[in-house]
Coordinates of C-alpha atoms and ligand atoms in Angstrom, one line a residue:
M1 CA 187.4 154.4 -43.1
V2 CA 188.0 151.2 -41.3
G3 CA 185.0 148.9 -41.3
Y4 CA 182.1 148.9 -43.8
A5 CA 179.0 147.3 -42.3
F6 CA 176.0 149.2 -40.9
M7 CA 177.9 152.1 -39.4
G8 CA 180.4 152.2 -42.4
A9 CA 177.4 152.5 -44.7
A10 CA 175.9 155.3 -42.6
H11 CA 179.3 157.1 -42.4
S12 CA 179.8 156.7 -46.1
Q13 CA 176.4 158.2 -46.8
A14 CA 177.4 161.3 -44.6
W15 CA 180.9 161.7 -46.2
R16 CA 179.3 161.5 -49.7
T17 CA 176.8 164.1 -48.8
V18 CA 178.3 166.6 -46.3
N19 CA 180.1 168.9 -48.7
R20 CA 177.3 169.0 -51.1
V21 CA 174.9 170.3 -48.4
F22 CA 177.0 172.4 -46.0
D23 CA 179.5 175.2 -47.0
L24 CA 182.6 174.1 -45.0
P25 CA 186.3 175.3 -44.9
A26 CA 187.4 171.7 -46.0
R27 CA 186.2 169.0 -48.3
A28 CA 186.0 165.2 -47.4
T29 CA 187.7 163.1 -49.9
M30 CA 186.7 159.3 -49.6
V31 CA 190.3 158.0 -50.2
A32 CA 190.0 154.3 -49.0
V33 CA 187.9 151.9 -47.0
C34 CA 189.6 149.1 -45.2
G35 CA 188.4 145.5 -44.3
R36 CA 189.9 142.1 -43.7
D37 CA 188.1 140.4 -46.7
G38 CA 189.6 141.8 -50.0
A39 CA 186.8 140.8 -52.2
K40 CA 184.1 142.2 -49.7
V41 CA 185.8 145.4 -49.1
A42 CA 186.3 146.0 -52.8
E43 CA 182.5 145.5 -53.3
A44 CA 181.9 147.9 -50.3
A45 CA 184.3 150.5 -51.9
S46 CA 182.3 150.5 -55.0
R47 CA 178.8 150.5 -53.4
L48 CA 179.7 153.1 -50.8
G49 CA 181.8 155.5 -53.0
W50 CA 185.4 155.0 -51.8
A51 CA 188.3 155.4 -54.3
E52 CA 190.3 152.5 -52.9
A53 CA 189.7 149.2 -51.0
V54 CA 192.5 148.1 -48.8
T55 CA 192.9 145.2 -46.2
D56 CA 195.8 146.7 -44.0
W57 CA 194.7 149.5 -41.6
R58 CA 198.3 149.9 -40.4
A59 CA 199.4 150.7 -44.0
L60 CA 196.5 153.1 -44.2
I61 CA 197.5 155.2 -41.2
A62 CA 201.0 155.4 -42.6
R63 CA 200.0 157.1 -45.8
D64 CA 200.6 160.8 -46.4
D65 CA 197.3 161.2 -48.4
I66 CA 195.2 160.2 -45.5
D67 CA 194.3 163.0 -42.9
V68 CA 191.4 161.3 -41.0
I69 CA 190.8 157.8 -39.8
D70 CA 187.1 156.9 -39.3
V71 CA 186.8 153.8 -37.1
C72 CA 183.6 151.9 -37.9
T73 CA 184.7 148.5 -36.6
P74 CA 183.4 146.4 -33.7
G75 CA 184.5 147.7 -30.3
D76 CA 187.4 145.2 -29.9
S77 CA 189.6 147.0 -32.4
H78 CA 188.7 150.7 -31.5
A79 CA 191.6 151.3 -29.1
E80 CA 194.2 149.6 -31.2
I81 CA 193.2 151.4 -34.5
A82 CA 192.5 154.8 -32.9
I83 CA 195.6 155.1 -30.8
A84 CA 197.9 154.0 -33.6
A85 CA 196.2 156.6 -36.0
L86 CA 196.5 159.4 -33.4
E87 CA 200.1 158.5 -32.9
A88 CA 200.6 158.6 -36.7
G89 CA 199.2 162.2 -36.7
K90 CA 195.8 161.3 -38.1
H91 CA 192.5 163.0 -36.9
V92 CA 190.2 160.2 -35.6
L93 CA 186.4 159.8 -35.6
C94 CA 185.6 156.6 -33.6
E95 CA 182.1 155.0 -33.4
K96 CA 180.4 154.4 -30.1
P97 CA 180.9 153.0 -27.6
L98 CA 184.4 154.3 -27.5
A99 CA 185.9 151.0 -26.3
N100 CA 184.9 147.7 -24.7
T101 CA 186.5 148.5 -21.4
V102 CA 187.3 151.6 -19.2
D103 CA 191.0 150.8 -19.3
E104 CA 190.9 150.9 -23.1
A105 CA 188.9 154.1 -23.1
R106 CA 191.4 155.7 -20.6
A107 CA 194.3 154.7 -23.0
M108 CA 192.4 156.3 -25.9
V109 CA 191.9 159.5 -23.9
A110 CA 195.6 159.6 -23.1
A111 CA 196.4 159.3 -26.8
A112 CA 193.9 161.9 -27.6
V113 CA 195.3 164.4 -25.2
K114 CA 198.8 163.9 -26.5
A115 CA 197.7 164.2 -30.0
R116 CA 195.6 167.3 -29.3
A117 CA 198.7 169.1 -28.1
L118 CA 200.0 168.6 -31.7
G119 CA 196.8 169.8 -33.4
V120 CA 195.5 166.2 -34.0
R121 CA 191.8 166.0 -33.3
S122 CA 189.5 163.2 -32.1
A123 CA 185.8 162.6 -31.5
C124 CA 183.3 159.7 -30.7
G125 CA 180.4 159.1 -33.1
F126 CA 177.3 159.6 -30.8
N127 CA 175.2 160.6 -33.8
Y128 CA 171.8 161.2 -32.1
R129 CA 173.3 164.5 -30.6
R130 CA 173.0 165.8 -34.2
V131 CA 169.3 165.2 -34.7
P132 CA 167.9 168.8 -34.9
A133 CA 165.3 168.1 -32.3
V134 CA 168.0 166.8 -29.8
S135 CA 170.2 169.8 -30.3
L136 CA 167.1 172.0 -29.9
M137 CA 166.3 170.1 -26.7
R138 CA 169.9 171.0 -25.4
N139 CA 169.5 174.7 -26.4
L140 CA 166.1 175.0 -24.6
I141 CA 167.5 173.4 -21.5
A142 CA 170.6 175.5 -21.5
E143 CA 168.4 178.7 -21.9
G144 CA 166.7 177.6 -18.6
R145 CA 163.3 177.0 -20.1
L146 CA 162.9 173.9 -17.9
G147 CA 164.6 175.3 -14.8
A148 CA 166.1 172.8 -12.4
I149 CA 166.0 169.3 -13.9
R150 CA 164.2 166.9 -11.6
H151 CA 163.8 163.7 -13.8
V152 CA 165.4 162.1 -16.8
R153 CA 163.6 159.1 -18.3
A154 CA 165.3 157.4 -21.2
V155 CA 164.6 154.3 -23.1
Y156 CA 166.3 152.6 -26.2
L157 CA 164.1 149.7 -27.1
Q158 CA 164.8 147.1 -29.9
D159 CA 163.6 143.6 -30.7
W160 CA 165.9 142.1 -33.3
I161 CA 167.0 139.1 -31.2
T162 CA 163.8 138.0 -29.5
D163 CA 163.9 134.9 -31.7
P164 CA 166.2 132.5 -29.9
N165 CA 167.3 131.1 -33.2
F166 CA 168.8 134.4 -34.2
P167 CA 172.5 133.5 -34.6
L168 CA 175.3 134.4 -32.2
V169 CA 176.5 137.5 -34.2
W170 CA 179.5 139.6 -33.0
R171 CA 177.2 142.0 -31.0
L172 CA 176.4 139.0 -28.7
Q173 CA 180.0 138.2 -28.0
K174 CA 181.7 140.0 -25.1
D175 CA 185.1 139.8 -26.5
K176 CA 184.0 141.6 -29.7
A177 CA 181.3 144.0 -28.4
G178 CA 182.3 144.6 -24.8
S179 CA 178.7 144.3 -23.7
G180 CA 175.3 143.8 -25.2
A181 CA 172.3 146.2 -25.3
L182 CA 173.9 148.2 -22.5
G183 CA 177.0 149.3 -24.5
D184 CA 175.4 149.2 -27.9
I185 CA 172.2 151.3 -27.3
G186 CA 172.5 152.1 -23.6
A187 CA 175.5 154.1 -24.5
H188 CA 173.4 156.3 -26.8
I189 CA 170.9 157.3 -24.2
I190 CA 173.6 157.9 -21.6
D191 CA 175.4 160.3 -23.8
L192 CA 172.2 161.9 -25.2
T193 CA 170.9 162.7 -21.7
Q194 CA 174.1 164.0 -20.5
F195 CA 174.4 166.1 -23.7
V196 CA 170.9 167.6 -23.5
T197 CA 171.1 168.4 -19.8
G198 CA 174.6 169.4 -19.6
Q199 CA 175.0 167.3 -16.6
T200 CA 176.8 164.0 -15.9
I201 CA 175.7 160.8 -14.2
T202 CA 177.4 160.5 -10.8
G203 CA 176.2 157.0 -9.6
V204 CA 174.1 154.1 -10.7
A205 CA 172.3 151.0 -9.5
G206 CA 171.3 148.6 -12.2
L207 CA 170.2 145.2 -13.3
T208 CA 171.3 143.3 -16.5
E209 CA 169.9 140.1 -17.8
T210 CA 170.6 137.5 -20.6
F211 CA 167.4 136.0 -21.5
V212 CA 168.6 133.7 -24.2
K213 CA 171.9 132.1 -23.1
E214 CA 172.8 129.9 -26.0
R215 CA 172.3 130.6 -29.8
P216 CA 173.1 128.9 -33.1
L217 CA 176.6 129.8 -34.3
P218 CA 176.4 132.1 -37.4
A219 CA 177.1 130.5 -40.8
E220 CA 180.6 131.9 -41.0
S221 CA 181.4 131.7 -37.3
S222 CA 185.0 132.9 -37.5
G223 CA 186.8 131.9 -34.4
L224 CA 183.8 130.9 -32.4
S225 CA 184.1 127.8 -30.4
A226 CA 180.9 125.7 -30.3
S227 CA 179.8 125.5 -26.7
S228 CA 177.4 122.6 -27.4
E229 CA 175.7 120.6 -30.2
G230 CA 172.2 121.9 -30.7
S231 CA 169.2 119.6 -31.3
A232 CA 169.5 119.6 -35.0
G233 CA 173.2 118.9 -34.7
A234 CA 173.7 122.6 -35.4
A235 CA 176.5 123.9 -33.2
T236 CA 175.5 126.6 -30.6
G237 CA 177.6 129.1 -28.6
E238 CA 177.2 130.9 -25.3
V239 CA 175.8 134.4 -25.3
T240 CA 178.3 136.4 -23.2
V241 CA 176.6 139.8 -23.1
D242 CA 173.5 141.3 -21.6
D243 CA 170.2 141.2 -23.6
A244 CA 168.8 144.0 -21.5
A245 CA 170.0 146.5 -18.8
V246 CA 167.8 148.7 -16.6
F247 CA 169.3 151.2 -14.2
V248 CA 168.6 154.3 -12.0
A249 CA 171.0 157.1 -11.7
R250 CA 171.7 160.4 -9.9
L251 CA 172.6 163.4 -12.1
S252 CA 175.2 166.0 -11.1
G253 CA 172.5 168.6 -10.9
G254 CA 170.6 166.6 -8.2
G255 CA 168.0 165.0 -10.5
L256 CA 167.0 161.3 -10.6
A257 CA 167.1 159.3 -13.9
T258 CA 165.9 156.0 -15.1
Y259 CA 167.3 154.1 -18.1
E260 CA 166.3 151.0 -20.1
A261 CA 168.2 149.5 -22.9
T262 CA 166.9 146.2 -24.3
R263 CA 166.9 144.1 -27.4
F264 CA 163.7 142.2 -26.2
A265 CA 161.1 145.0 -26.3
T266 CA 159.0 143.0 -28.8
G267 CA 157.6 145.3 -31.5
R268 CA 159.9 148.2 -30.8
K269 CA 162.5 148.5 -33.7
N270 CA 164.7 151.4 -32.8
G271 CA 162.7 153.1 -30.0
L272 CA 164.9 155.7 -28.5
K273 CA 162.7 158.0 -26.2
V274 CA 163.8 160.7 -23.7
E275 CA 161.7 162.8 -21.4
I276 CA 163.2 165.5 -19.2
N277 CA 161.1 167.0 -16.4
G278 CA 162.1 170.3 -14.9
E279 CA 160.6 172.7 -12.4
R280 CA 159.3 174.9 -15.2
G281 CA 158.5 172.5 -17.9
S282 CA 159.3 169.2 -19.7
L283 CA 160.6 168.1 -23.1
V284 CA 160.1 164.8 -24.9
F285 CA 162.2 163.4 -27.8
D286 CA 161.0 160.3 -29.6
L287 CA 163.4 158.9 -32.5
E288 CA 160.3 157.5 -34.2
R289 CA 159.1 161.1 -34.6
L290 CA 162.5 162.6 -34.9
N291 CA 161.4 165.9 -36.6
E292 CA 159.3 166.8 -33.5
L293 CA 160.0 167.8 -30.0
E294 CA 157.2 168.0 -27.3
F295 CA 157.4 170.9 -25.0
Y296 CA 155.3 171.5 -21.8
D297 CA 155.8 175.1 -20.7
A298 CA 154.6 175.3 -17.2
T299 CA 155.2 179.0 -17.1
K300 CA 152.2 179.6 -19.5
P301 CA 148.9 180.6 -18.1
V302 CA 147.2 177.5 -16.7
A303 CA 144.4 177.7 -19.3
E304 CA 147.0 177.4 -22.1
Q305 CA 149.2 174.7 -20.6
G306 CA 149.7 171.4 -22.4
F307 CA 152.3 169.6 -24.4
S308 CA 152.9 171.5 -27.7
R309 CA 154.5 169.7 -30.7
I310 CA 157.4 171.7 -32.1
L311 CA 158.0 170.7 -35.8
V312 CA 161.8 171.0 -35.8
T313 CA 162.1 172.0 -39.5
E314 CA 162.5 175.8 -39.5
G315 CA 165.7 177.4 -40.8
E316 CA 166.2 178.7 -37.3
H317 CA 166.5 175.1 -35.9
P318 CA 169.9 173.4 -35.7
Y319 CA 171.4 172.2 -39.1
V320 CA 167.9 172.5 -40.9
A321 CA 168.7 175.6 -43.0
A322 CA 171.1 173.7 -45.1
W323 CA 168.4 171.2 -46.3
W324 CA 164.9 172.0 -47.3
P325 CA 162.1 174.4 -46.6
P326 CA 160.0 174.2 -43.4
G327 CA 158.0 170.9 -43.1
H328 CA 160.2 168.9 -45.5
I329 CA 161.3 166.4 -42.8
L330 CA 164.7 164.8 -42.3
G331 CA 165.7 161.2 -41.4
Y332 CA 168.0 159.1 -39.4
E333 CA 170.9 159.4 -41.9
H334 CA 170.9 163.2 -41.6
S335 CA 172.3 162.9 -38.1
F336 CA 175.5 161.4 -39.5
T337 CA 175.8 164.1 -42.1
H338 CA 175.5 166.7 -39.3
E339 CA 178.2 164.8 -37.3
M340 CA 180.6 164.9 -40.3
R341 CA 179.7 168.6 -40.8
D342 CA 180.7 169.5 -37.2
F343 CA 183.8 167.2 -37.4
I344 CA 185.1 168.7 -40.6
E345 CA 184.5 172.3 -39.4
A346 CA 186.3 171.6 -36.0
V347 CA 189.3 169.9 -37.7
A348 CA 189.6 172.5 -40.5
T349 CA 189.4 175.4 -38.0
G350 CA 191.8 173.9 -35.4
A351 CA 189.0 173.3 -32.8
D352 CA 188.1 170.1 -30.8
P353 CA 185.2 168.3 -32.3
T354 CA 182.5 166.9 -29.9
P355 CA 181.9 164.6 -28.2
S356 CA 185.4 164.2 -27.2
F357 CA 187.1 161.0 -26.1
E358 CA 186.8 162.4 -22.6
D359 CA 183.0 162.7 -23.0
A360 CA 183.0 159.0 -24.3
L361 CA 185.0 157.9 -21.4
Q362 CA 182.4 159.3 -19.1
V363 CA 179.8 157.0 -20.9
Q364 CA 182.3 154.1 -20.5
L365 CA 182.5 154.7 -16.8
V366 CA 178.7 154.6 -16.5
L367 CA 178.4 151.4 -18.5
D368 CA 181.2 149.8 -16.3
A369 CA 179.3 150.9 -13.2
V370 CA 176.0 149.5 -14.4
E371 CA 177.7 146.2 -15.3
R372 CA 179.4 146.0 -11.9
S373 CA 176.1 147.0 -10.2
G374 CA 174.2 144.5 -12.2
A375 CA 176.8 141.7 -11.4
A376 CA 176.5 142.7 -7.7
D377 CA 172.8 142.7 -8.1
A378 CA 171.9 146.3 -7.9
S379 CA 174.4 147.6 -5.4
W380 CA 175.2 151.3 -5.6
I381 CA 178.4 152.2 -7.7
S382 CA 179.9 155.6 -7.9
V383 CA 181.2 156.6 -11.3
V384 CA 182.9 159.9 -10.0
E385 CA 186.6 159.2 -10.6
S386 CA 188.5 159.7 -7.3
Ligands
SOE1 C1 172.1 148.2 -33.0 O1 171.5 147.4 -33.9 C2 172.4 149.6 -33.7 O2 172.9 149.4 -34.9 C3 173.4 150.4 -32.9 O3 174.7 149.7 -32.9 C4 173.4 151.8 -33.3 O4 174.5 152.5 -32.6 C5 172.1 152.4 -33.3 O5 172.1 153.7 -33.7 C6 171.2 151.6 -34.1 O6 171.1 150.2 -33.6

């Protein structure tokens, strides 16, 4: 694994757990975690359960005892590491969003296609697909329970940078993160809604905004140039990404969609919510109630109609049978264990894990279109590749 911060910790929890919960054709061995700072990555190896701590990812991908490279770094290194690893014959799991630009994402897809021909697999880490309720949502829609999809309504609301004194961390720097709320959390609702509907976004019109344009440099501001001296003499830097993005979209099935991704929804901590309206019913998923799915079945007798709450903890529900009896609810981290389950099973059986780099490129095209639309102040941008 390359990188050991929040996503590194979530992935490590999943790698530690997956073979203890699921009966799989292969076992994950946590051989080495890689990071630039030797002392910090050594501490991370011990805390997260990795046998070795290394500081050179190129040496890692050259080793014969390494089969998989799990990329958990900021977006500015996804392409370089993933492409080199694929070319070295390593299977790759890369965190979302796939890249910081469409060009990088296309290069990653090209490397994935070449590697796939040699049996080398790749996937992108959109973990919310693997929340049982989200997989159930997809299954119900695929069975036609909603009929034609008319509306998709998706929000991903956070509030961790509403304080203007929150420092200029890497997620707020375009050269590191590619974009702000749009790529970091907007990517999730773009992928999730395409996943559950089985449709793709064909065009968007959007708006982006950066509410706080200058922030104090972080204590260890590596490589950041101070753009101005703040009032207390503390250096500040320019925020070069969006704080929020809102956009409308058309779906390939003819429906309309609205999306909102923001880090300024004061009070909302990790508020991902999706509602799908079809001609025969509706489904609602709310990450804050991730063991539940709301289902409105318009085919029921009118006297019985209403949103029912499905408790997604039955053995018949996706992934759940491996854990606990009905009603013993799961959490955020289980989605990563399910992600690793599916990745290991695919790689071990010579199948392609999902979502593919191609699926992740589609998300990147939407992100790019929203940014261009936002820059052009809500002009219409098609994402269908000519
Ligand atoms: C942003 O803070 C973040 O950590 C995202 O990067 C993750 O993808 C999301 O799952 C939780 O919030």
